PDB file of C-alpha atoms in Angstrom:
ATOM      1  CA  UNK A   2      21.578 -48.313 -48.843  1.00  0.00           C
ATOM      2  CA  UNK A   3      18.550 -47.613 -50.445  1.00  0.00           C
ATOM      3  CA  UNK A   4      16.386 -49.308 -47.750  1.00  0.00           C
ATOM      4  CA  UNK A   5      18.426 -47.543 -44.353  1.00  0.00           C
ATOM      5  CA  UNK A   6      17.357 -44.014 -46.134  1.00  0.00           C
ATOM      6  CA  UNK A   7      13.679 -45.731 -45.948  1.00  0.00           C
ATOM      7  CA  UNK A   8      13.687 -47.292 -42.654  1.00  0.00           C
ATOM      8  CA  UNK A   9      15.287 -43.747 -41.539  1.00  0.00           C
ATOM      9  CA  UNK A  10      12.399 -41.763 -42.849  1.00  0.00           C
ATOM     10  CA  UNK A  11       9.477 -44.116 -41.953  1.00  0.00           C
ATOM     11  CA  UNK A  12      10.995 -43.436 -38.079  1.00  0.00           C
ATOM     12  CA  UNK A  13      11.528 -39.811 -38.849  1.00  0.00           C
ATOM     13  CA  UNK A  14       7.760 -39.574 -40.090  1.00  0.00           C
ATOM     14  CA  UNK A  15       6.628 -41.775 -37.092  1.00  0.00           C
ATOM     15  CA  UNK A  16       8.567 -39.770 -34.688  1.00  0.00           C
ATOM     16  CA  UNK A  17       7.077 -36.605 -36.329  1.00  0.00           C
ATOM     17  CA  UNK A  18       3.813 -38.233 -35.947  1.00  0.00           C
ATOM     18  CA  UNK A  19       3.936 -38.120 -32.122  1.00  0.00           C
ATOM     19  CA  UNK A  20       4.998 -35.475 -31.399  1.00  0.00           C
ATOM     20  CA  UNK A  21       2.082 -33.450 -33.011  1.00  0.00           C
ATOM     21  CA  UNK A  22      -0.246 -36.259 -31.338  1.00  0.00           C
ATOM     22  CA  UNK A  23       1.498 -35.151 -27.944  1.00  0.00           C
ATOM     23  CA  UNK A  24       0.784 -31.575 -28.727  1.00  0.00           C
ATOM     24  CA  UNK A  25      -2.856 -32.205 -29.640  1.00  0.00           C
ATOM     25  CA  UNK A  26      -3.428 -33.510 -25.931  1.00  0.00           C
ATOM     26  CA  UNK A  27      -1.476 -31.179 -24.375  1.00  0.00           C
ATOM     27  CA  UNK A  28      -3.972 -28.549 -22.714  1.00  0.00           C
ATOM     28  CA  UNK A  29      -5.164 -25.393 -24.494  1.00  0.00           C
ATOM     29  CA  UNK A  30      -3.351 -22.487 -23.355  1.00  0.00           C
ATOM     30  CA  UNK A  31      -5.440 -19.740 -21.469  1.00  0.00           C
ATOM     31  CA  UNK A  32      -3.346 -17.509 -19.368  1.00  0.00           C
ATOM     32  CA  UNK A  33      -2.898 -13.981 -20.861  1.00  0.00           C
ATOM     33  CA  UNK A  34      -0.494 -11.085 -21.237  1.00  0.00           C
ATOM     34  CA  UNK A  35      -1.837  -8.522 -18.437  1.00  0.00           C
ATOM     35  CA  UNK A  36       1.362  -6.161 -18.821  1.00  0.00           C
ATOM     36  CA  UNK A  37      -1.007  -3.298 -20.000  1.00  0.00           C
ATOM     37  CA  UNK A  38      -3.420  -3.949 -16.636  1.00  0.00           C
ATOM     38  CA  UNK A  39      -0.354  -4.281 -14.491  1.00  0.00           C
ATOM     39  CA  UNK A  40       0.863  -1.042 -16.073  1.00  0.00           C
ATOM     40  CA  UNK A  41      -2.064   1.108 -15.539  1.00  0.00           C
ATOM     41  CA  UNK A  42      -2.503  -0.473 -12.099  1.00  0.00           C
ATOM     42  CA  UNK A  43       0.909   0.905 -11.095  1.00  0.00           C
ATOM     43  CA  UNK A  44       0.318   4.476 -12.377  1.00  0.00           C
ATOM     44  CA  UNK A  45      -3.092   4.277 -10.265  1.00  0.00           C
ATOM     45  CA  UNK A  46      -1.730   3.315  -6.844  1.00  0.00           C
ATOM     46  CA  UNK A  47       0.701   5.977  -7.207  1.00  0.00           C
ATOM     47  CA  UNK A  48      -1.782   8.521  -8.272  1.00  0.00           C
ATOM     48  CA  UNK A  49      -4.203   7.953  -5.656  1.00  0.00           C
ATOM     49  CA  UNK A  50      -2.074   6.850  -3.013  1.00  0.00           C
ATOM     50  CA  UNK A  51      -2.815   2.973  -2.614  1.00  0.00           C
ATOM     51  CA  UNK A  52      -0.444   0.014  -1.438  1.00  0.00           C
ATOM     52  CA  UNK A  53       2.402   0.113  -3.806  1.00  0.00           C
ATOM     53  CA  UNK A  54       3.721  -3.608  -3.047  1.00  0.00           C
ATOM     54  CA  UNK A  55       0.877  -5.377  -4.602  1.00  0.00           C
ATOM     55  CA  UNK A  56      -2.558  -5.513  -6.104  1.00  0.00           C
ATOM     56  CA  UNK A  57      -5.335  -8.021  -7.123  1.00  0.00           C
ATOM     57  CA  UNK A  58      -6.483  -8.753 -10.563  1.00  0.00           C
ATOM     58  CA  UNK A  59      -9.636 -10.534 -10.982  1.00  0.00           C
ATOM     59  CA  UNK A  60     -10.313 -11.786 -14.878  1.00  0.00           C
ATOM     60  CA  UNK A  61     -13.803 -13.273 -14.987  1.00  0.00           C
ATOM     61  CA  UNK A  62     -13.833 -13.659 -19.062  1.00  0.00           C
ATOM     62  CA  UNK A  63     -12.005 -17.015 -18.034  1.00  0.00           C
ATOM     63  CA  UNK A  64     -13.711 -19.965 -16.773  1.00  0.00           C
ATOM     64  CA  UNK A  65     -14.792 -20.037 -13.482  1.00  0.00           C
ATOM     65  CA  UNK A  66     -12.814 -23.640 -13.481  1.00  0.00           C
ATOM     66  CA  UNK A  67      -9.617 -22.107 -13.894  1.00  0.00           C
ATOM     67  CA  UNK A  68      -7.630 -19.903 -11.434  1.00  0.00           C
ATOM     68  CA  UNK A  69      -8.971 -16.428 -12.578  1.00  0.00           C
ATOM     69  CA  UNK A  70      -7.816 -14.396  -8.907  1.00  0.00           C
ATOM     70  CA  UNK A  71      -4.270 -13.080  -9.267  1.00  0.00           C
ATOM     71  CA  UNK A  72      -1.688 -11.744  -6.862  1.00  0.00           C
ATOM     72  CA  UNK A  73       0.569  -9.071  -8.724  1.00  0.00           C
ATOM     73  CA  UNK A  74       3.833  -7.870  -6.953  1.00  0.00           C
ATOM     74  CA  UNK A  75       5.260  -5.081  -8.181  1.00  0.00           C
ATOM     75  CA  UNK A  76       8.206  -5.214  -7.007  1.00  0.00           C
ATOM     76  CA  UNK A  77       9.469  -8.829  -8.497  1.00  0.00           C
ATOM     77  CA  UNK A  78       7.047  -7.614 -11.325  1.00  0.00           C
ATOM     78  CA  UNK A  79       4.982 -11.171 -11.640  1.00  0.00           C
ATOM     79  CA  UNK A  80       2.204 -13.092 -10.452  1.00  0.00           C
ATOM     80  CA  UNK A  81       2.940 -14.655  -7.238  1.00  0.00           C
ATOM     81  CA  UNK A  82       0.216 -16.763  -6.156  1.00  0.00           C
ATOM     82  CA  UNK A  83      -3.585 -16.897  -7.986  1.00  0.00           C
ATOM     83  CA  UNK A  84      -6.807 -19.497  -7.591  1.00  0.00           C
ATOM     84  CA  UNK A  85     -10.436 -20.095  -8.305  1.00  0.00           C
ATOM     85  CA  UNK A  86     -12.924 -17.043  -7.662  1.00  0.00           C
ATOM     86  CA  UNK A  87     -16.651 -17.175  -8.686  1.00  0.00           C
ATOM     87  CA  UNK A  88     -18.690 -15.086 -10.297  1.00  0.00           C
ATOM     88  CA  UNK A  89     -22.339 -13.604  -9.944  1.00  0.00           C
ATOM     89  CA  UNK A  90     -25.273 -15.521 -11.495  1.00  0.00           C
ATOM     90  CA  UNK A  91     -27.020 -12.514 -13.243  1.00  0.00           C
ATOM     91  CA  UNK A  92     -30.166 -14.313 -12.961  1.00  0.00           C
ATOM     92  CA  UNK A  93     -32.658 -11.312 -11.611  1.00  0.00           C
ATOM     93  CA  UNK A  94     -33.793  -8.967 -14.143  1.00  0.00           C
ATOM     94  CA  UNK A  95     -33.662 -11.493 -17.179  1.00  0.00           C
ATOM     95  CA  UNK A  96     -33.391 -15.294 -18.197  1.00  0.00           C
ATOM     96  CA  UNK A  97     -29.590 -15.960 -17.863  1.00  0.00           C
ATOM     97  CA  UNK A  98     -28.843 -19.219 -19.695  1.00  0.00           C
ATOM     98  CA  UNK A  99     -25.442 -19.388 -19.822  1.00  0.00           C
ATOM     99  CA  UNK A 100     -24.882 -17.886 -16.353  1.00  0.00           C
ATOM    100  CA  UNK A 101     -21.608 -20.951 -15.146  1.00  0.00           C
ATOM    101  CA  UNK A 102     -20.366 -20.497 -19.146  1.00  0.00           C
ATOM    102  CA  UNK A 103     -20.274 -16.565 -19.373  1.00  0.00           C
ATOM    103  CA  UNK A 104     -20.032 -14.032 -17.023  1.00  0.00           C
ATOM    104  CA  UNK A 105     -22.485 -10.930 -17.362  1.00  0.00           C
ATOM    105  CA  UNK A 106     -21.984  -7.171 -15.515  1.00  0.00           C
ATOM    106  CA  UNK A 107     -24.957  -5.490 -14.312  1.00  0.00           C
ATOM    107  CA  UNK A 108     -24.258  -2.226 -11.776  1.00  0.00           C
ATOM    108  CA  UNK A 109     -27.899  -2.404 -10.539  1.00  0.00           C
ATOM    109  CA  UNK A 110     -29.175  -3.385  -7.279  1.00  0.00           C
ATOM    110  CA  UNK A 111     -30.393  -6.958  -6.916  1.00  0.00           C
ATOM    111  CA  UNK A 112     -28.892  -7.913 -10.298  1.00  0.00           C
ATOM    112  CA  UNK A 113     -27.015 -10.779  -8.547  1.00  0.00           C
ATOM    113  CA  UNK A 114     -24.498  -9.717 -11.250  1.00  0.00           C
ATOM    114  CA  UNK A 115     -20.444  -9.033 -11.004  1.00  0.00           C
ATOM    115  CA  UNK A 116     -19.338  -5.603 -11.426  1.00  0.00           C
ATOM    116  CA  UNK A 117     -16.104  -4.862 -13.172  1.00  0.00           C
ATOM    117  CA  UNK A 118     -13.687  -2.210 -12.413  1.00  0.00           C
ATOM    118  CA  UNK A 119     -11.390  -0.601 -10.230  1.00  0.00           C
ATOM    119  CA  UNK A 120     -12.220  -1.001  -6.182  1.00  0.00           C
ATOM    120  CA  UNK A 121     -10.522  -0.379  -3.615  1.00  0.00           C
ATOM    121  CA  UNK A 122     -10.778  -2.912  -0.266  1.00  0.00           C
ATOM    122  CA  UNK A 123     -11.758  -0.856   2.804  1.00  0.00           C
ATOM    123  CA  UNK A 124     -12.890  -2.365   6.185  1.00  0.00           C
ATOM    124  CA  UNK A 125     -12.331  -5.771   7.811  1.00  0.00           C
ATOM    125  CA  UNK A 126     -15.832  -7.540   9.018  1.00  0.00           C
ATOM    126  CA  UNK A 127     -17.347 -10.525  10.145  1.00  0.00           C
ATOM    127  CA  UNK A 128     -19.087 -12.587   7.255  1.00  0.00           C
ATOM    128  CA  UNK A 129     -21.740 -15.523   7.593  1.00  0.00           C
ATOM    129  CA  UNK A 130     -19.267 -17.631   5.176  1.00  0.00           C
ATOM    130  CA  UNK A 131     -16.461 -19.436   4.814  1.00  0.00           C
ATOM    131  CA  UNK A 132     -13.813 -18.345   7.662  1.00  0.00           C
ATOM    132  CA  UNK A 133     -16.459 -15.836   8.957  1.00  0.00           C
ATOM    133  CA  UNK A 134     -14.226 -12.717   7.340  1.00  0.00           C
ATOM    134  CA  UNK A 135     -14.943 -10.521   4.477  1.00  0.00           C
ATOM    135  CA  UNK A 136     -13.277  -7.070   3.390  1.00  0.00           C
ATOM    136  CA  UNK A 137     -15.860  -4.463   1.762  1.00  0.00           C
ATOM    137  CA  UNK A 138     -14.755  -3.601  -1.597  1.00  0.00           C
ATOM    138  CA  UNK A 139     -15.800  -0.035  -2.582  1.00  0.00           C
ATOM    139  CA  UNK A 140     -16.433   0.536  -6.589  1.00  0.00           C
ATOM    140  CA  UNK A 141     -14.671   3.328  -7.825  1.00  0.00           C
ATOM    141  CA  UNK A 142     -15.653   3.559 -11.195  1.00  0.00           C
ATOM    142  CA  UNK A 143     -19.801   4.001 -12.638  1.00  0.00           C
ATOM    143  CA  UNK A 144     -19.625   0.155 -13.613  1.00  0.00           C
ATOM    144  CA  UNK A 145     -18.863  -0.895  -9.939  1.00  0.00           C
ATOM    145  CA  UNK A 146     -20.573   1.907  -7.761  1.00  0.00           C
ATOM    146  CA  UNK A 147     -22.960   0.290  -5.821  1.00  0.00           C
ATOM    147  CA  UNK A 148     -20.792  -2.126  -4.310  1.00  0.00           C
ATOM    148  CA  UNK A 149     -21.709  -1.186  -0.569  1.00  0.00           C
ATOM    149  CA  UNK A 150     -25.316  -1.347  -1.232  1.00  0.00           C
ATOM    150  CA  UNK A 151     -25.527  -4.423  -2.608  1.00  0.00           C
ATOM    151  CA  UNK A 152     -23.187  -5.786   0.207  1.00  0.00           C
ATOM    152  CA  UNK A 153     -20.770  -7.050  -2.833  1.00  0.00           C
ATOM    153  CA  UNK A 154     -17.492  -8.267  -0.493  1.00  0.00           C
ATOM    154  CA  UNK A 155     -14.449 -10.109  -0.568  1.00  0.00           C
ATOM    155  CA  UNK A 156     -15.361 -13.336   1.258  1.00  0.00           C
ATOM    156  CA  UNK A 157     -15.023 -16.844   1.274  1.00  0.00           C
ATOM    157  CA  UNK A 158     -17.358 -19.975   1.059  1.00  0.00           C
ATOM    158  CA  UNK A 159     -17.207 -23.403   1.886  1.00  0.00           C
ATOM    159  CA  UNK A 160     -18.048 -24.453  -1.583  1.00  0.00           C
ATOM    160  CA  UNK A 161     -15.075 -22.675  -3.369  1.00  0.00           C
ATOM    161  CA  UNK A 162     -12.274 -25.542  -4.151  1.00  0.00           C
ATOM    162  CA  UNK A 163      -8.651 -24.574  -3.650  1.00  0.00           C
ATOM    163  CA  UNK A 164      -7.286 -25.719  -7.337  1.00  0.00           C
ATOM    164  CA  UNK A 165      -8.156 -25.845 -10.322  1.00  0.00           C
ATOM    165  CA  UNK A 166     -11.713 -28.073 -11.261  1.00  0.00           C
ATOM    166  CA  UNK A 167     -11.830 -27.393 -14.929  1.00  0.00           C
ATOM    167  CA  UNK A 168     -13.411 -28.471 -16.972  1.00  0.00           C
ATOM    168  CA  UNK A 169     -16.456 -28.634 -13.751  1.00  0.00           C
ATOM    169  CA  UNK A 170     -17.291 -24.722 -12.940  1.00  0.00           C
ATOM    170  CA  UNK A 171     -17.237 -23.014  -9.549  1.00  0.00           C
ATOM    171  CA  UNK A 172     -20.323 -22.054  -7.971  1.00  0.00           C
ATOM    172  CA  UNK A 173     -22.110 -19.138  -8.401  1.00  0.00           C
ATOM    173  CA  UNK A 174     -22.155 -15.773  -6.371  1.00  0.00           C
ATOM    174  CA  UNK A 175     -24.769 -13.117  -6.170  1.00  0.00           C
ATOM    175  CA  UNK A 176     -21.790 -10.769  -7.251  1.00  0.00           C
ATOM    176  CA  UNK A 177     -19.543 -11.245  -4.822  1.00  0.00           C
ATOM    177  CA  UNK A 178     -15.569 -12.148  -5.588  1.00  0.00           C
ATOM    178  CA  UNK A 179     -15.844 -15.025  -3.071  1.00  0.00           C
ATOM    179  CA  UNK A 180     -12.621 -17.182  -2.597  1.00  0.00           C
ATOM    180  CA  UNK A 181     -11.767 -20.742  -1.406  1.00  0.00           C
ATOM    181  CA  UNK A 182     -11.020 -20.943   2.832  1.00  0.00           C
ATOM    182  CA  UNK A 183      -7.429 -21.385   2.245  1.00  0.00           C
ATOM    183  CA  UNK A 184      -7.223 -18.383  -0.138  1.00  0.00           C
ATOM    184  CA  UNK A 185      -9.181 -16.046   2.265  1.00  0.00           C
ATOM    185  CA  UNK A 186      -6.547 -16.759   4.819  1.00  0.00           C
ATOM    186  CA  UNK A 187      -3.511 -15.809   2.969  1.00  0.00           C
ATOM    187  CA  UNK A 188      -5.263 -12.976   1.489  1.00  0.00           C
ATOM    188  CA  UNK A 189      -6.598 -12.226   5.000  1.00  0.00           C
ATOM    189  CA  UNK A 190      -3.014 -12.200   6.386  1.00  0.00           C
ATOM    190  CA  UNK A 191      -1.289  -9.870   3.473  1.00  0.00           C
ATOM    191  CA  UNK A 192      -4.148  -7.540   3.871  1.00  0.00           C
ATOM    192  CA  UNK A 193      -3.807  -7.448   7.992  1.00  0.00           C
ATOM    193  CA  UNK A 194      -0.352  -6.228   7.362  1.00  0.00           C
ATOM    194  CA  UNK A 195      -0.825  -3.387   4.729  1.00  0.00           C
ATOM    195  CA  UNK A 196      -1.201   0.006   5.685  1.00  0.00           C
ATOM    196  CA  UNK A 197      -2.245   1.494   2.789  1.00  0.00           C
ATOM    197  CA  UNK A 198      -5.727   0.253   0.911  1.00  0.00           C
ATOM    198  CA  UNK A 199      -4.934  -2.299  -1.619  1.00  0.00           C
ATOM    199  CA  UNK A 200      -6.400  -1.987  -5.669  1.00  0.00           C
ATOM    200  CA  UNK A 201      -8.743  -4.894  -6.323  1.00  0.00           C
ATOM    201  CA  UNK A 202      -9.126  -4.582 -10.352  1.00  0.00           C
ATOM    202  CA  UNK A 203     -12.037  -7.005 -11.823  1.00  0.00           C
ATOM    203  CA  UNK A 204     -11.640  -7.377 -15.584  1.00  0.00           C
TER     204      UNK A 204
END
């Protein structure tokens, strides 16, 4: 008797044992709880009169190997589709060492630095990248202002993946939000069919 109760609790132990070995491996979990930013992001778009159906949510403190672009739909009150967007390199106005690690903000022009805040995407235009579109993205808040002038867009480029590359980094931008091709076209074709300007929120 004695020795079933030990072969039991060797396998118990062992059993134990790989499960927290399985959990060890198992990837670190990055994704957050944005309820407050959808929250506030709803009480905007009503406010100021914006496209009540969706909105995108940009989080660049994540890293640029991860999907960081998010689709929100109010509605069904979840994220229904997100990818890989890149950041800028922040490399103009000081030595930026850890430019693909960490993402800096910089308002001024020629910073090649993102911008964080609210914006809202205005006009439809031909781009030099990716699938040749881009949507102008006007800052509505002091830390995103100068969006127009420094020509930061919504765009594509070639050398954006589609999925996730973690732990490998996506290039870098000069500021811009710029997508992968396949992205652009299904953001292209929900924003084609909105009437009302859509909230693009970088965090």
């Amino acid at each position: 008797m004695k020795n079933i109760i030990l072969i039991f609790s060797l396998l118990l132990f062992s059993c134990n044992e790989n499960k927290v070995n399985k959990d060890l491996n198992k990837p670190r979990e990055y994704k957050k709880d944005y309820s407050a930013f959808h929250k506030e992001a709803r009480e905007y778009i009503k406010k100021n009169n914006f496209n009540t159906d969706y909105y995108y949510l940009i989080d660049l403190s994540l890293h640029s190997g991860r999907n960081r672009f998010y689709i929100y739909d109010f509605k069904n009150q979840k994220i229904i589709d997100q990818n890989l967007v890149t950041h800028g390199s922040c490399d103009q106005f000081e030595e930026n060492s850890e430019k693909w690690q960490k993402v800096k903000f910089d308002v001024r022009n020629n910073s090649h630095c993102s911008m964080k805040g609210k914006y809202k995407i205005g006009k439809r235009d031909t781009s030099s990248w990716g699938i040749k579109i881009k949507y102008w993205i006007h800052g509505l808040e002091d830390t995103n202002s100068t969006a127009v002038d420094r020509v930061v867009v919504l765009h594509s480029w070639n050398a954006v993946k589609n999925n996730e590359i973690y732990p490998k980094y996506s290039p870098l931008s000069w500021g811009c939000p710029a997508v992968s091709n396949a992205f652009m076209e299904k953001l292209d074709k929900q924003l084609q069919n909105t009437q009302k300007p859509v909230l693009l929120w970088i965090i």
